[in-house]
Coordinates of C-alpha atoms in Angstrom, one line a residue:
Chain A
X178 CA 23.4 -0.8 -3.0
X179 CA 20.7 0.2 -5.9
X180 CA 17.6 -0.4 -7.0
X181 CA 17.7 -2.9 -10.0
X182 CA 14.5 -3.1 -11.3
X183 CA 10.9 -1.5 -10.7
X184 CA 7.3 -2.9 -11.2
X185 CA 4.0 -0.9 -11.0
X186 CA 0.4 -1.8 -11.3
X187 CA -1.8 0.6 -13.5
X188 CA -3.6 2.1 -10.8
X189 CA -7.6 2.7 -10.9
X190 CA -10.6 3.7 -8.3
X191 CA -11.7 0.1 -8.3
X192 CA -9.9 -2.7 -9.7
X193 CA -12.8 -5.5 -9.1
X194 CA -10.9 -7.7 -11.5
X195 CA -8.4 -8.5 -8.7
X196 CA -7.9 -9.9 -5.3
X197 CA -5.5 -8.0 -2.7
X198 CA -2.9 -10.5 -3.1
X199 CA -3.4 -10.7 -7.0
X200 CA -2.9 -7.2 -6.8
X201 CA 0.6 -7.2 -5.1
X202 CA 1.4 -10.0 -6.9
X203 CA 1.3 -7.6 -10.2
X204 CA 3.7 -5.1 -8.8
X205 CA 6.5 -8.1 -8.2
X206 CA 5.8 -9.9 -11.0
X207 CA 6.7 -6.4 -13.0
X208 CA 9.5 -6.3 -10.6
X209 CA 11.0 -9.5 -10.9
X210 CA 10.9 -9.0 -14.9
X211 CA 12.1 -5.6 -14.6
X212 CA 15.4 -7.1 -13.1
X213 CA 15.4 -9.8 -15.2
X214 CA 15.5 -12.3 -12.0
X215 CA 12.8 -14.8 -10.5
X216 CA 11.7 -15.4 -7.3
X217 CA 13.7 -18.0 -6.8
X218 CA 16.6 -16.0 -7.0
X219 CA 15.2 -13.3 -4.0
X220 CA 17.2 -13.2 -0.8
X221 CA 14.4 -11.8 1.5
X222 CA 11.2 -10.0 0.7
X223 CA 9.8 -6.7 2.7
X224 CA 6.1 -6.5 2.5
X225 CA 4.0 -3.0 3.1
X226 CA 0.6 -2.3 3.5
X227 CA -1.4 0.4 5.5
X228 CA -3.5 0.8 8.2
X229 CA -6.1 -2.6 8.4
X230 CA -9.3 -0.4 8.7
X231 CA -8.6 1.1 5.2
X232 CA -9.0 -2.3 3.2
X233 CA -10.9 -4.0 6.5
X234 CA -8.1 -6.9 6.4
X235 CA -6.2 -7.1 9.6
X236 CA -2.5 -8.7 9.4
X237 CA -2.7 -8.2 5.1
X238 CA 0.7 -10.1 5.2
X239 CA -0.7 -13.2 6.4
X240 CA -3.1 -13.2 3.7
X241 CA -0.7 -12.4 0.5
X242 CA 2.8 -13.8 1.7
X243 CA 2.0 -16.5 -0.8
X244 CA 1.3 -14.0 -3.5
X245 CA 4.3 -11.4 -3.2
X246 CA 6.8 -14.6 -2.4
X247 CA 7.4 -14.7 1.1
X248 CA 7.2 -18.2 1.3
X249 CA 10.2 -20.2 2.8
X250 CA 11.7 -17.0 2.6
X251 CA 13.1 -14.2 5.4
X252 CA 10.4 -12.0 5.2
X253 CA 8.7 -9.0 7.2
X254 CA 6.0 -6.4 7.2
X255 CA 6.5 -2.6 7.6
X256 CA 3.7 -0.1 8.8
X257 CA 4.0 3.3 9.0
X258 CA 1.0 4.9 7.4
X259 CA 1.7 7.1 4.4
X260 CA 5.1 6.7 4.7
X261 CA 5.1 2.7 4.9
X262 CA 5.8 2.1 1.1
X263 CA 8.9 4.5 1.5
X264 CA 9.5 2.4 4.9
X265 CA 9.2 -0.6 3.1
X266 CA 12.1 0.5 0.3
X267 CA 14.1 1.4 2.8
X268 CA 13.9 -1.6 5.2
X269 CA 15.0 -3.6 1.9
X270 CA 17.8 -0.9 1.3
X271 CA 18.6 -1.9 5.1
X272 CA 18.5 -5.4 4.2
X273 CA 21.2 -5.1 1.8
X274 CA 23.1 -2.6 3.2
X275 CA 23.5 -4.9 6.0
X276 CA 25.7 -7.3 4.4
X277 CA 23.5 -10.5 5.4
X278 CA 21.5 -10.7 1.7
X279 CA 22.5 -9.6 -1.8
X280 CA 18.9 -9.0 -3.4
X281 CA 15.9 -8.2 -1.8
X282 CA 12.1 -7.7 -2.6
X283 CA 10.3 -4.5 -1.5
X284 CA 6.3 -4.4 -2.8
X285 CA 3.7 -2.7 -0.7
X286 CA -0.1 -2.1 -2.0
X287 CA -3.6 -1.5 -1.2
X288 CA -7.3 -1.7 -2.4
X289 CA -8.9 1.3 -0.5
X290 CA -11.6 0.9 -3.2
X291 CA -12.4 -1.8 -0.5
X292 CA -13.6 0.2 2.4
X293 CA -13.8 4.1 3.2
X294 CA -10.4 5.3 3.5
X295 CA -11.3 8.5 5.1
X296 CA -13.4 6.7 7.8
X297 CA -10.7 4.4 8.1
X298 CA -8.0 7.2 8.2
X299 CA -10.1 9.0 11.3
X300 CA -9.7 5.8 12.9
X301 CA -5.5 6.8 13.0
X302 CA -6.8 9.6 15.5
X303 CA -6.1 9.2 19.2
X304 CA -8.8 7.6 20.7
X305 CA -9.1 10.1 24.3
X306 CA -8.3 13.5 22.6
X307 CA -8.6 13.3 18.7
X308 CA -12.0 11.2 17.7
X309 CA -13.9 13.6 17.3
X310 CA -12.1 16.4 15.2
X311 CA -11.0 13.8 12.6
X312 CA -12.4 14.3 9.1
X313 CA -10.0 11.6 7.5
X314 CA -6.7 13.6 6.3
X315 CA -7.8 17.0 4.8
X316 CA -8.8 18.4 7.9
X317 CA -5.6 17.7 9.7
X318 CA -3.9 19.2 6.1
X319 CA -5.8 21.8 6.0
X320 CA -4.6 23.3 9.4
X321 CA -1.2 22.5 7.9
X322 CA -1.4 24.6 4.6
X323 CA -3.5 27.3 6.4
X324 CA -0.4 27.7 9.1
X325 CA 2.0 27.9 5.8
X326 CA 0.1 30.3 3.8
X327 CA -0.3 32.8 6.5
X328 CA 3.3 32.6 7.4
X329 CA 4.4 32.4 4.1
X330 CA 2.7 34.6 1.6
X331 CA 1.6 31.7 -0.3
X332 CA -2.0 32.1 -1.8
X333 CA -4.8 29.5 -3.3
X334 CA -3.5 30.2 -6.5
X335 CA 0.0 28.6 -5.6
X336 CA -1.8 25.8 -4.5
X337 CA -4.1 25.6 -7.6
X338 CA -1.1 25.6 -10.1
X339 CA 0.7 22.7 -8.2
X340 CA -2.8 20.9 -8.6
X341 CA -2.5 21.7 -12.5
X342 CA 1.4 21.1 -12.9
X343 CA 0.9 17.5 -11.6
X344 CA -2.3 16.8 -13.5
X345 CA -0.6 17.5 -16.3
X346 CA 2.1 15.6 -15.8
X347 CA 0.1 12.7 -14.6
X348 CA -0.7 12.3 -18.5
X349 CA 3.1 11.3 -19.3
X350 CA 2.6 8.7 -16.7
X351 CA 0.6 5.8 -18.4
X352 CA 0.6 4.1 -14.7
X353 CA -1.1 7.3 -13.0
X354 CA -4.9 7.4 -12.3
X355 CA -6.4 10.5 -12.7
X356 CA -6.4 11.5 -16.3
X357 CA -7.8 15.4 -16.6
X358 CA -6.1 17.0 -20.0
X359 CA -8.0 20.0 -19.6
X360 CA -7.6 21.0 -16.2
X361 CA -7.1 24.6 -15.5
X362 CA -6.6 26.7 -12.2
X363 CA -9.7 28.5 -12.5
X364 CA -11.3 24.6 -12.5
X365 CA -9.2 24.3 -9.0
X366 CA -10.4 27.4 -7.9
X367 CA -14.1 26.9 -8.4
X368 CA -13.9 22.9 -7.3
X369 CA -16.1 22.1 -4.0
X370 CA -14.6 23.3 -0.7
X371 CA -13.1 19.9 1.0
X372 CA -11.8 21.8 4.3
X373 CA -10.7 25.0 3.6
X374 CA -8.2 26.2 1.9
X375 CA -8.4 22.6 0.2
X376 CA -10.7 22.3 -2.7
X377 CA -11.5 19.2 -4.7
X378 CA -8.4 19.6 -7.1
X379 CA -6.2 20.4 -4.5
X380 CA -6.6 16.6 -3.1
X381 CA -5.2 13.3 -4.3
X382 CA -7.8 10.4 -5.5
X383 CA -7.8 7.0 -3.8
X384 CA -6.3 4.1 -5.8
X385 CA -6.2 0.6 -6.0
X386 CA -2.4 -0.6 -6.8
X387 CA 0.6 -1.7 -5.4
X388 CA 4.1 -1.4 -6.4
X389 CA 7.6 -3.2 -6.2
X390 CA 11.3 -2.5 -6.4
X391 CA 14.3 -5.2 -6.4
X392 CA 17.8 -3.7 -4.2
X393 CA 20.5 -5.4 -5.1
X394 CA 24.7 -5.5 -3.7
X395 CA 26.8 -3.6 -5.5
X396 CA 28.4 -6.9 -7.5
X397 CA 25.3 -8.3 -8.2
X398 CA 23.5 -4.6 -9.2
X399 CA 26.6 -4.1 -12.0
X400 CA 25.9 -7.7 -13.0
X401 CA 22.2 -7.3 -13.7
X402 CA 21.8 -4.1 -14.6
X403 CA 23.4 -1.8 -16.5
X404 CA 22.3 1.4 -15.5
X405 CA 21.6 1.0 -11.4
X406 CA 19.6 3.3 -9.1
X407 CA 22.1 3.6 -6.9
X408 CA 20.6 4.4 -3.4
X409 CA 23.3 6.9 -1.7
X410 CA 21.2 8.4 1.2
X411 CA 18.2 6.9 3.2
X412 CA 16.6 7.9 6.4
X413 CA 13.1 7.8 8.1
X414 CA 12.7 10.4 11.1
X415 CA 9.5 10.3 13.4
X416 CA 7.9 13.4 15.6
X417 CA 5.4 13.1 18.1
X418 CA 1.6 13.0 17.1
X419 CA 0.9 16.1 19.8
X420 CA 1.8 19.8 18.2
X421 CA 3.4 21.4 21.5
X422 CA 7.0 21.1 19.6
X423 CA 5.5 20.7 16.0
X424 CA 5.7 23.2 13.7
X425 CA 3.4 22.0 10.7
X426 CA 4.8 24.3 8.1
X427 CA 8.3 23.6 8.6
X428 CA 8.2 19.5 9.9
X429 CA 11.0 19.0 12.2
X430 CA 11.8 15.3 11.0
X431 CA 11.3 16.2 7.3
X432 CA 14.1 18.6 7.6
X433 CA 16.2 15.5 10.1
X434 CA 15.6 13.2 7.4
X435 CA 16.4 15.6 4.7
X436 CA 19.6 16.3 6.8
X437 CA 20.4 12.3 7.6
X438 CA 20.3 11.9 3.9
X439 CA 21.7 14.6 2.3
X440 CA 24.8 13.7 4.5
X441 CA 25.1 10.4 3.5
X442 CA 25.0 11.3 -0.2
X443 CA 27.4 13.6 -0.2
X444 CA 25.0 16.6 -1.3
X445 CA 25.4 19.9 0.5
X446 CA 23.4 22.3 -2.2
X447 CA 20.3 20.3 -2.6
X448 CA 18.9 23.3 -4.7
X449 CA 21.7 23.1 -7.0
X450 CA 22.7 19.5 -7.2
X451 CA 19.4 17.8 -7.2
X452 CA 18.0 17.1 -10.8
X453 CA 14.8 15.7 -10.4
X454 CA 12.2 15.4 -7.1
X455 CA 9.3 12.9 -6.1
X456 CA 7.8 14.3 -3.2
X457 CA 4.3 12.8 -1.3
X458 CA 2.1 16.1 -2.5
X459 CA -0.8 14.6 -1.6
X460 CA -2.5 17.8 -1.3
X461 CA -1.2 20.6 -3.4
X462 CA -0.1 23.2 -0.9
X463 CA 1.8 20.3 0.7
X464 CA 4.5 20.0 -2.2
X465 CA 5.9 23.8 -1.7
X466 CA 5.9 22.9 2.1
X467 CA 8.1 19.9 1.0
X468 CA 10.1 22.0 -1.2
X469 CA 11.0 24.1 1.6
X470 CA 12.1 20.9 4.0
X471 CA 13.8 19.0 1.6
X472 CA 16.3 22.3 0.9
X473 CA 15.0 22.9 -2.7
X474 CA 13.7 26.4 -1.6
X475 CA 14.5 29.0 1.0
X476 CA 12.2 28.9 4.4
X477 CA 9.0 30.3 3.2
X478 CA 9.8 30.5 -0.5
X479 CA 8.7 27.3 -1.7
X480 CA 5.6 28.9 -3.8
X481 CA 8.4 31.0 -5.5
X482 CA 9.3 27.7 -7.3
X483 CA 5.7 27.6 -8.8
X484 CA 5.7 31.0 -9.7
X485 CA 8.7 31.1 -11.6
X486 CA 7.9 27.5 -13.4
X487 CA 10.9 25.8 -12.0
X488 CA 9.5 22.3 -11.2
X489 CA 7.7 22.3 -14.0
X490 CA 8.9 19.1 -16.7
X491 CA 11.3 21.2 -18.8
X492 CA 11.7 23.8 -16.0
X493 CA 15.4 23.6 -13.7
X494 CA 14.5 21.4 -10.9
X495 CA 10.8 19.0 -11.9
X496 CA 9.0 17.7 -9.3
X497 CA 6.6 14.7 -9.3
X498 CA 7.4 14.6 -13.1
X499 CA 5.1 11.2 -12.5
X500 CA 2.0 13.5 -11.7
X501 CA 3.0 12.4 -8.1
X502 CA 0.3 11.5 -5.4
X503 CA -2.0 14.2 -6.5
X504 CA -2.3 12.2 -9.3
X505 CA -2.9 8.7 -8.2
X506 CA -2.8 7.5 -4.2
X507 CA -2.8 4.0 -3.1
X508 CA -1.5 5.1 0.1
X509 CA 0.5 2.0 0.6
X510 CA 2.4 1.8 -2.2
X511 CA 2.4 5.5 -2.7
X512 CA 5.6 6.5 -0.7
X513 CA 7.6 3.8 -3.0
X514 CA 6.0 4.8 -6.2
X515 CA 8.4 8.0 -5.3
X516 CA 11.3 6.2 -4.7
X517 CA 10.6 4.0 -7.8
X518 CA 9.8 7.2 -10.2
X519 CA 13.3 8.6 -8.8
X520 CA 15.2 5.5 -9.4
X521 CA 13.2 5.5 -13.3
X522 CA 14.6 9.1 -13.6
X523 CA 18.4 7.9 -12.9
X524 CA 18.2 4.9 -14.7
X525 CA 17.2 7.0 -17.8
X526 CA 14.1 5.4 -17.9
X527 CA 11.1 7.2 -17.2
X528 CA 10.5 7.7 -21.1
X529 CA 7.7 10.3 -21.7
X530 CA 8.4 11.4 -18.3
X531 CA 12.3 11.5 -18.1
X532 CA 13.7 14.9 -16.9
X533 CA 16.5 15.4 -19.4
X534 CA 20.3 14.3 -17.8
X535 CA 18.7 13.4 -14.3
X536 CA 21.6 12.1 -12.4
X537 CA 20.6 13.0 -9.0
X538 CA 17.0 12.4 -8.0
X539 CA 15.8 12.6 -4.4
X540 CA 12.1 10.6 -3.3
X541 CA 10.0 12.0 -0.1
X542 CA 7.3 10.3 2.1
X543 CA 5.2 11.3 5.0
X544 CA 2.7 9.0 6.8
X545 CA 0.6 9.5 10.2
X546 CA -0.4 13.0 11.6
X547 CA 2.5 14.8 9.2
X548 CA 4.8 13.2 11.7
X549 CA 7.0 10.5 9.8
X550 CA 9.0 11.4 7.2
X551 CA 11.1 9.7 4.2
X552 CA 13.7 11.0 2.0
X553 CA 15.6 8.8 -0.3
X554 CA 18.7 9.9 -2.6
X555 CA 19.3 8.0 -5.9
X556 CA 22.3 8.4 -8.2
X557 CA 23.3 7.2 -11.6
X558 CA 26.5 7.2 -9.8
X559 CA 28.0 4.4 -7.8
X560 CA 29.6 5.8 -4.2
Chain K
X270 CA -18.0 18.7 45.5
X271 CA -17.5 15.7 48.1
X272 CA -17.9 12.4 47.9
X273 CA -15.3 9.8 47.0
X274 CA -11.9 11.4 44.8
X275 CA -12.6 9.8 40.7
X276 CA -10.3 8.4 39.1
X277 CA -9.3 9.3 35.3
X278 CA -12.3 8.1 33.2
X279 CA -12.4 5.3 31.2
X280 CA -14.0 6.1 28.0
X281 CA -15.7 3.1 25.4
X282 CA -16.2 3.1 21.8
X283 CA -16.9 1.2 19.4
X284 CA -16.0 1.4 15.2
X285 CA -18.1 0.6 12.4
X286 CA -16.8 0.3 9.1
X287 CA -18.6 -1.1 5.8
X288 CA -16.2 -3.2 3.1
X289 CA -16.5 -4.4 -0.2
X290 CA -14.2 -7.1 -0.7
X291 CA -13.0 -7.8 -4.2
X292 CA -12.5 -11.9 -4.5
X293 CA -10.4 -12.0 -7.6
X294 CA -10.1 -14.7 -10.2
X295 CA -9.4 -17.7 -8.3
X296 CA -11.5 -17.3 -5.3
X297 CA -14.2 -15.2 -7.0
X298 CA -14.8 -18.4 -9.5
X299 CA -15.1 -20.8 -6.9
X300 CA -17.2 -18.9 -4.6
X301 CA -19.8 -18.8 -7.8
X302 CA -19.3 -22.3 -9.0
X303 CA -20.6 -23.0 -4.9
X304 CA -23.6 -20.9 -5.6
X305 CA -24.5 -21.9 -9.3
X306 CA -23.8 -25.3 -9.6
X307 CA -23.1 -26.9 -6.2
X308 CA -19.4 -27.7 -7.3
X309 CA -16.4 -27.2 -5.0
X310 CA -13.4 -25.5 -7.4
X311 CA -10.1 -26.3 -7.2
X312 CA -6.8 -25.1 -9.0
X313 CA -3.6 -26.6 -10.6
X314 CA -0.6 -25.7 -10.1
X315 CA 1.4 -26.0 -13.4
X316 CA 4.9 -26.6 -11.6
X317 CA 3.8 -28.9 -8.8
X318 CA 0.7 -30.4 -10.0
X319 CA -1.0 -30.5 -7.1
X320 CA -4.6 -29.2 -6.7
X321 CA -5.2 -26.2 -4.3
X322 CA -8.7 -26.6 -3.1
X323 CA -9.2 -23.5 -1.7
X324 CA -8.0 -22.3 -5.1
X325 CA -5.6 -19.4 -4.9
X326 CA -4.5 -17.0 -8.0
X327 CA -0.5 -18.0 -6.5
X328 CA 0.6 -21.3 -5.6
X329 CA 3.1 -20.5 -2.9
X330 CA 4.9 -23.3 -2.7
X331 CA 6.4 -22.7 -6.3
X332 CA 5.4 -19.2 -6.8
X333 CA 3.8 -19.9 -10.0
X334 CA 0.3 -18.8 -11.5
X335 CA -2.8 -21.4 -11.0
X336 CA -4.5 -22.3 -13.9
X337 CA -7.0 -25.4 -15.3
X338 CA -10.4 -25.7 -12.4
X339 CA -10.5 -29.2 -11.1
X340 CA -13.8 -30.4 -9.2
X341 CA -12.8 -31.8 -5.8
X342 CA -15.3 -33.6 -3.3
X343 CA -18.0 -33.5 -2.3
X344 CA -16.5 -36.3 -0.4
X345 CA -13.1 -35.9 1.3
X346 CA -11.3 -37.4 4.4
X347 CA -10.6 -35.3 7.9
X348 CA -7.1 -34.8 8.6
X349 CA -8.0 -32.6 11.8
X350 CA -10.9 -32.0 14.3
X351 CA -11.6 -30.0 17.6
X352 CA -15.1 -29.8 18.9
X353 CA -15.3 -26.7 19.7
X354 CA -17.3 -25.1 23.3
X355 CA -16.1 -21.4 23.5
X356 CA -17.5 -20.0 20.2
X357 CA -16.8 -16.2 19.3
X358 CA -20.0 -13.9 19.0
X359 CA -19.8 -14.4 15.4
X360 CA -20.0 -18.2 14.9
X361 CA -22.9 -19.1 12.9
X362 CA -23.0 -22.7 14.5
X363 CA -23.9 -23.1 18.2
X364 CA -21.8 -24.7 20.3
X365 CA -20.2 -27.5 20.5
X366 CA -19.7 -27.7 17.3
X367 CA -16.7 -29.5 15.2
X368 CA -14.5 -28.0 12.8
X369 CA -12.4 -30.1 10.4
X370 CA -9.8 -29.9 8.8
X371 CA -10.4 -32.1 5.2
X372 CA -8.5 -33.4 2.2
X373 CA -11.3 -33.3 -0.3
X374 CA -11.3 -36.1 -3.1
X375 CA -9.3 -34.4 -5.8
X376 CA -7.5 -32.5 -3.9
X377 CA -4.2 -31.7 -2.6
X378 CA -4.2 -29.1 0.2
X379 CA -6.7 -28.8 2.8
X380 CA -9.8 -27.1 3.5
X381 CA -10.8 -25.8 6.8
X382 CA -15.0 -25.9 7.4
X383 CA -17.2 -27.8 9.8
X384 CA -19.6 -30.5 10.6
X385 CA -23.0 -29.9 10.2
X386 CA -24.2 -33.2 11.0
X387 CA -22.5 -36.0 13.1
X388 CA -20.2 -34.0 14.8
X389 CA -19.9 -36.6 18.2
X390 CA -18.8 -39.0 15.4
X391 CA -16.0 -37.0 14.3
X392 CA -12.4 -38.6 13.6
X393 CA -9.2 -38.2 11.8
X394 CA -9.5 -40.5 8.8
X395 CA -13.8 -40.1 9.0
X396 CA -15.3 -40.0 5.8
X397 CA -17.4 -37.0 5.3
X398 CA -19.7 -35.5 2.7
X399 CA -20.3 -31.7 1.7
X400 CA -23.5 -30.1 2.6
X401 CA -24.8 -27.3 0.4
X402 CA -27.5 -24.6 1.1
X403 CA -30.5 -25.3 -0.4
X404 CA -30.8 -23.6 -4.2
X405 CA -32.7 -20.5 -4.5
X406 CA -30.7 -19.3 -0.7
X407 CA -27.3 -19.3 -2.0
X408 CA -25.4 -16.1 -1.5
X409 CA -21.6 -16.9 -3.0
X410 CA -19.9 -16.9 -0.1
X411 CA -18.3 -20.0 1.6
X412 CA -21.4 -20.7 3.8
X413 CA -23.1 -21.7 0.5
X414 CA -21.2 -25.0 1.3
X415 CA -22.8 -25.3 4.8
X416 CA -20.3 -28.1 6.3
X417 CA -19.6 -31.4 6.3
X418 CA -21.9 -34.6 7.4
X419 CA -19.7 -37.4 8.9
X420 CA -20.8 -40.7 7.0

C-alpha cells in the first residue's frame, strides 16, 4: 500500500472566496491530478473534519459529500479531534490494506475562520468536571510543557528556537500560512504571555484549508506512480481523557503507537534510521516532547536535539521541514498535512523543502486532551 | 443534615457560539441575485446539463465544476408537501404551515421552501409562484425569497 498522490490547499486566516465544501473540493482536486486519476476511477473516499462547534456545521459530511466525491460511492467520516486528518489517512490505508478496494480517497478540512475555535475547542471539555478550567488548548498545553520542563531541564529558550526553526522553514513551504522571515527568539521571548510558559510565538495560527491524499494497492501504486509513498507502519492509540494514569510529558499511546508502528516497519533505531519527521508541534515545547515519544531522543533529552541543531533542514534528522503546525493549523486537515509532507519527502518531492536522500520518513498526530495519538511510517521502499 | 438522602445532581448548560459562514461562489451569487434583483440562480452542469437550482460549486452526480447562471422560476411545480403542526422553536412560520418540495421552471433538481400563501390548497403537481421580501428589507439570505403562493 502507498500513498500515490497528494493535494493541498494554500492555507490562509480567512479564505472568504470559498465555501466549506469548495474548500475540500481543492484538496482532491490537487489530489486526484497529483495521481494522475479522476474521480471516477476512486474505489471509496474517507472524509475528515473536526469537532462541529469549530466551523458551527454539524454532520460536515452531509453537506460536502457532493464536493469531495462521495457520491454513489462507499464512503465514511472519521473524527478524532486533532488527530482526525491522520485518522482519516489511516482509515483509507485501512481501506486498502484490507484487500476489498485498490484506490482510495482520504481529504479532511476546515474553515475555523468560521467560528471561534478556542471557544469551540473548550466545548471538547467534559461537561461535569472540566467546563470551567477550559481556555481552548493552550491551557491544557501549557500544564503539559510546564510538567516537561521541570522534569526535563528544558527552558523557554528551547521552546523559543523550535518556534524559530519552524517559522523558518514554513518559508520553503509555499502552502504554509504564517509567513515571518525575520523572526527571532528574542521576538518569542518578548511575544504576549498566552498561558504560561506559552507565549504568542510558541502557538500555532488557525487556518482555513483542507488537504488530500490518494492510497493505492501495491499493482496499481507501481502502475501510477513511479516513485510511491509506501506506507510500512500505521497505528492510532487512545488514553483516557482523566490524568490518574497519564503522564503528559511522556504520553503513554504516543509511545504504543510509536511502538505499533515502528514494528510493523521493520525499524528498531528510530534515531538512526529515520531520515526525516512531521510531527503535530502545535505548540513549540510540544515537538521535543514528541521527539522523545516517537524514539528520536532519549527520555528527557529531546531539547538536546534543538540545541545541537539536529532537526534543523540541513541538520541529521529535520523535523516539520514543512514549517509543521506551528506554521499553519487547520486542525482537520492538519494531522494529514504530516503524513502528506512525509510521503512528499520519500517521493523526492518536497522541492525547496526536500531533506536530502529521505528514504525513511515518519508523520505524528495528536487530537483531544493529548490523548490520541498517530504515527505513520513512509518508505521509498516497497515491503 | 436530615431530610430526604439527594441524589447525584443533575447540572444544565447551555453553549453559545457566534459564526460567520462563508457562502462561496455558487451559493454566495445566488443568495445576492435573491437580494439585488429578485432573481432565483441556478447552475449548469457541463457534463449532465441539467440545472441545479439550488446552485452548488460541484455537481455531484458527475463530479464536475458548475458553471453558466440560468434564471429558474419564479413559477415551478410541487413535487412534495407536508403541512406541518409540530414546528421547532426556530421556525419563522407559525404553524401549520406547508413546506414544498418544488421543481422550479428551468430547473432540474429541487428546491425545498414553503408556502406562504394557500397552504390548505397545497398539492403535488400545484402550481405555485415565488414570493420575495419586499426591496429595501432584503438581507441575502434564503428568506429573501419568503415562500411560495399556491395559484
Amino acid at each position: 500500500m502507498a500513498v500515490v498522490g497528494v493535494g493541498q490547499t494554500r492555507c490562509r486566516l480567512r479564505r472568504e472566496d470559498v465555501s466549506f465544501p469548495g474548500l475540500v473540493r481543492e484538496a482532491v482536486t490537487a489530489a486526484l491530478d497529483d495521481a494522475g486519476i479522476r474521480l471516477a476511477d476512486v474505489d471509496a473516499v474517507v472524509f475528515g473534519s473536526s469537532p462541529e462547534y469549530f466551523e458551527g456545521v454539524n454532520h460536515p459530511e452531509k453537506w460536502a459529500s457532493g464536493a469531495f466525491g462521495g457520491y454513489l460511492k462507499p464512503h465514511m467520516r472519521i473524527h478524532t479531534g486533532g488527530t482526525v486528518g491522520a485518522s482519516t489517512g489511516i482509515a483509507a490505508f485501512y481501506h486498502v490494506a484490507s484487500g476489498m478496494y485498490d484506490l482510495v480517497l482520504a481529504v479532511a478540512g476546515d474553515k475555523l475562520s468560521e467560528g471561534s475555535v478556542q471557544a469551540g475547542l473548550s466545548t471538547v471539555y467534559d461537561p461535569i468536571l472540566g467546563r470551567p478550567f477550559a481556555c481552548g488548548a493552550p491551557s491544557a498545553v501549557a500544564l503539559q510543557c510546564r510538567i516537561y520542563m521541570e522534569r526535563s531541564g528544558c527552558t523557554s529558550l528551547h521552546g523559543a528556537r523550535v518556534a524559530v526553526k519552524n517559522r523558518l522553514h514554513a518559508l520553503n513551504n509555499p502552502y504554509a500560512q504564517l509567513r515571518l522571515p525575520d523572526i527571532t527568539v528574542e521576538q518569542v521571548l518578548s511575544s504576549p504571555v498566552i498561558a504560561s510558559p506559552l507565549r504568542l510565538l510558541d502557538c500555532c495560527p488557525a487556518s482555513d484549508g483542507a488537504c488530500a491524499m490518494v492510497l493505492a494497492c501495491g499493482d496499481r501504486a507501481r502502475r501510477l506512480c513511479p516513485r510511491p509513498a509506501w506506507v510500512r507502519g500505521a497505528s492510532a492509540v487512545a488514553e483516557g481523557v482523566h490524568y490518574a494514569r497519564r503522564e503528559w510529558d511522556r504520553p503513554l499511546a504516543l509511545h504504543e503507537a510509536a511502538r505499533r508502528a515502528y514494528a510493523q516497519a521493520g525499524v528498531s533505531d528510530p534515531r538512526r534510521q529515520v531520515d526525516v519527521a512531521e510531527v503535530y508541534d502545535a505548540f513549540s515545547y510540544q515537538e521535543m516532547i514528541w521527539y522523545e515519544g516517537l524514539g528520536l531522543a532519549e527520555e528527557g533529552r529531546g531539547w538536546r536535539l534543538i540545541e545541537d541543531g539536529v532537526t534543523t533542514l540541513g541538520g541529521e534528522l529535520p523535523v516539520n521541514p514543512s514549517g509543521g503546525v506551528l506554521s499553519t493549523n487547520t486542525i482537520g486537515a492538519t494531522a494529514m498535512m504530516r503524513q502528506a509532507e512525509a510521503a512528499l519527502q520519500v517521493m523526492g518531492r518536497a522541492q525547496a523543502r526536500q531533506v536530502d536522500g529521505a528514504r525513511l520518513a515518519v508523520a505524528h498526530g495528536w487530537g483531544g486532551a493529548i490523548q490520541f495519538h498517530t504515527v505513520m511510517v513512509l518508505s521509498s521502499e516497497a515491503p | 443534615m436530615g431530610g430526604e438522602p439527594v441524589g447525584p445532581a443533575v447540572l444544565e448548560g447551555e453553549i453559545h457560539l457566534a459564526y460567520r459562514w462563508t457562502t462561496g461562489p455558487a451559493t454566495g451569487a445566488f443568495l445576492t441575485a435573491l437580494r439585488d434583483r429578485g432573481v432565483i440562480l441556478g447552475l449548469r452542469c457541463p457534463s449532465c446539463r441539467r440545472v441545479l437550482c439550488p446552485p452548488l460549486e460541484v455537481c455531484p452526480r458527475c463530479g464536475t465544476e458548475t458553471a453558466g447562471e440560468v434564471e429558474c422560476g419564479p413559477g415551478g411545480r410541487v413535487t412534495a408537501w407536508t403541512l406541518v403542526e409540530a414546528p421547532t422553536p426556530w421556525t419563522p412560520w407559525e404553524a401549520p404551515y406547508a413546506l414544498i418540495s418544488v421543481r422550479l421552471d428551468g430547473a432540474s433538481t429541487d428546491l425545498v421552501h414553503a408556502v406562504t400563501e394557500g397552504a390548505r390548497r397545497v398539492r403535488t403537481g400545484a402550481r405555485v409562484k415565488a414570493v420575495f421580501r419586499t426591496v429595501g428589507r432584503r438581507v441575502g439570505d434564503i428568506l429573501d425569497l419568503e415562500g411560495f403562493a399556491v395559484e
